[in-house]
Amino acid sequence: MSRYVVTGGAGFIGSAIVRALLRAGASEVAVIDNLLTGHELNLDEVRGSIEFHRADIRNYDEIAGILRGADVVFHEAAIPSVPRSIDEPVPSHEININGTFNVLLAAKAGGVGRVVYAASSSAYGDTEVLPKVEAMITRPKSPYALQKLVGEYYCNIFSGVYGLETVALRYFNVYGPRQDPSSPYSGVLSIFMKSVLERCSPTIFGDGEQSRDFTYVEDVAELNLKAARAKNVSGNLYNAGNGGRITLNQAWALVQRLSGVEIPAKYGPPRAGDVHDSQADTTRAVRDLGHAPKFSFEDGMRRTLEWYRRAAAA
Ligand code: UD2
């Protein structure tokens, strides 16, 4: 019987991994979350099937015992957001770098089988060529991008130096049900969903021609499970994206079409630290991990909109 730990398991992506594990038959799933950006509500329907620990990855002693003996730790706990890391660099640094270091130390000390780490596509920065391939030189443009990149390097070092198995997945703009739209730092598609439900204009930073490889959360959760099982991948890094590229203007047009609500977006100045274009080359993840994203952007957005509508009506 395998024991799984999901740090940040009450978050949007972490809770999707928890549900995917349970669907795959896992019987022992523990969640670590300090509820800073996560919500217990995200675990409502699975609460009876998991262990929940309100604990903070900045505190080694709080988490070491929970990680001990786990077969796989999915490390999702983080303060996401490029602009938040610019406005509040200290907590973002402490959680994303020091917290990750603690998780790796505790995993090593506790004999954990493998750590699957939530890395970020922001590490690439602006590359001359698209799609972005893992072998490219990284050019982080924000504290957040650098912090997530440091975590990757630490995973690689713990694998090479201490023999702890690690796999890093560079997430490409994950979206879907349960993404919290309530903060100015929220993911843009969750903000678009909230805008149509409340019938108010979103603000697009820049001219809206920047593009992202938006990736549906269920596809990312499945890839995590595959990364947990794959053989001979320790120390490796993989793009976790779809391989497509959608501009913000296209995304806003789609949200309006799917919802039947027409509102012009407002436009504001471009955001500091913003990457202009992002698109994953998924060759390596497909080859080594069997990555097989199932959701087209339109399918994923349809499901996401349905979820936000139901949540608003509840
Ligand atoms: C970065 C990473 C992503 C993930 C995420 C976590 C890149 C390319 N992607 O996402 O993989 O790690 O950080 O937070 O670095 N925007 C608006 N209006 C809004 C909000 C955002 O126009 O109200 C724009 C924003 O300027 C950007 C795009 O939408 O051009 C996406 O922003 P985001 O905050 O959803 O995600 P991003 O790309 O910073």
Coordinates of C-alpha atoms in Angstrom, one line a residue, residues 1-5 28 64-73 106-107 109-113:
M1 CA 0.0 0.0 0.0
S2 CA 1.5 3.3 -1.0
R3 CA 1.5 6.5 1.0
Y4 CA 1.2 9.8 -0.9
V5 CA 1.7 13.3 0.5
E28 CA -3.4 6.7 2.0
A64 CA 9.0 16.2 8.7
G65 CA 6.9 13.6 10.5
I66 CA 4.2 13.8 7.8
L67 CA 6.6 13.1 5.0
R68 CA 8.4 10.3 6.7
G69 CA 8.1 7.0 4.8
A70 CA 5.9 8.4 2.0
D71 CA 6.3 6.7 -1.4
V72 CA 5.6 9.9 -3.3
V73 CA 5.4 13.5 -2.3
A106 CA 12.5 16.2 5.1
A107 CA 12.0 13.8 2.1
A109 CA 15.6 12.3 6.0
G110 CA 12.3 10.4 5.9
G111 CA 13.3 8.0 3.1
V112 CA 10.7 9.3 0.7
G113 CA 10.6 7.3 -2.6

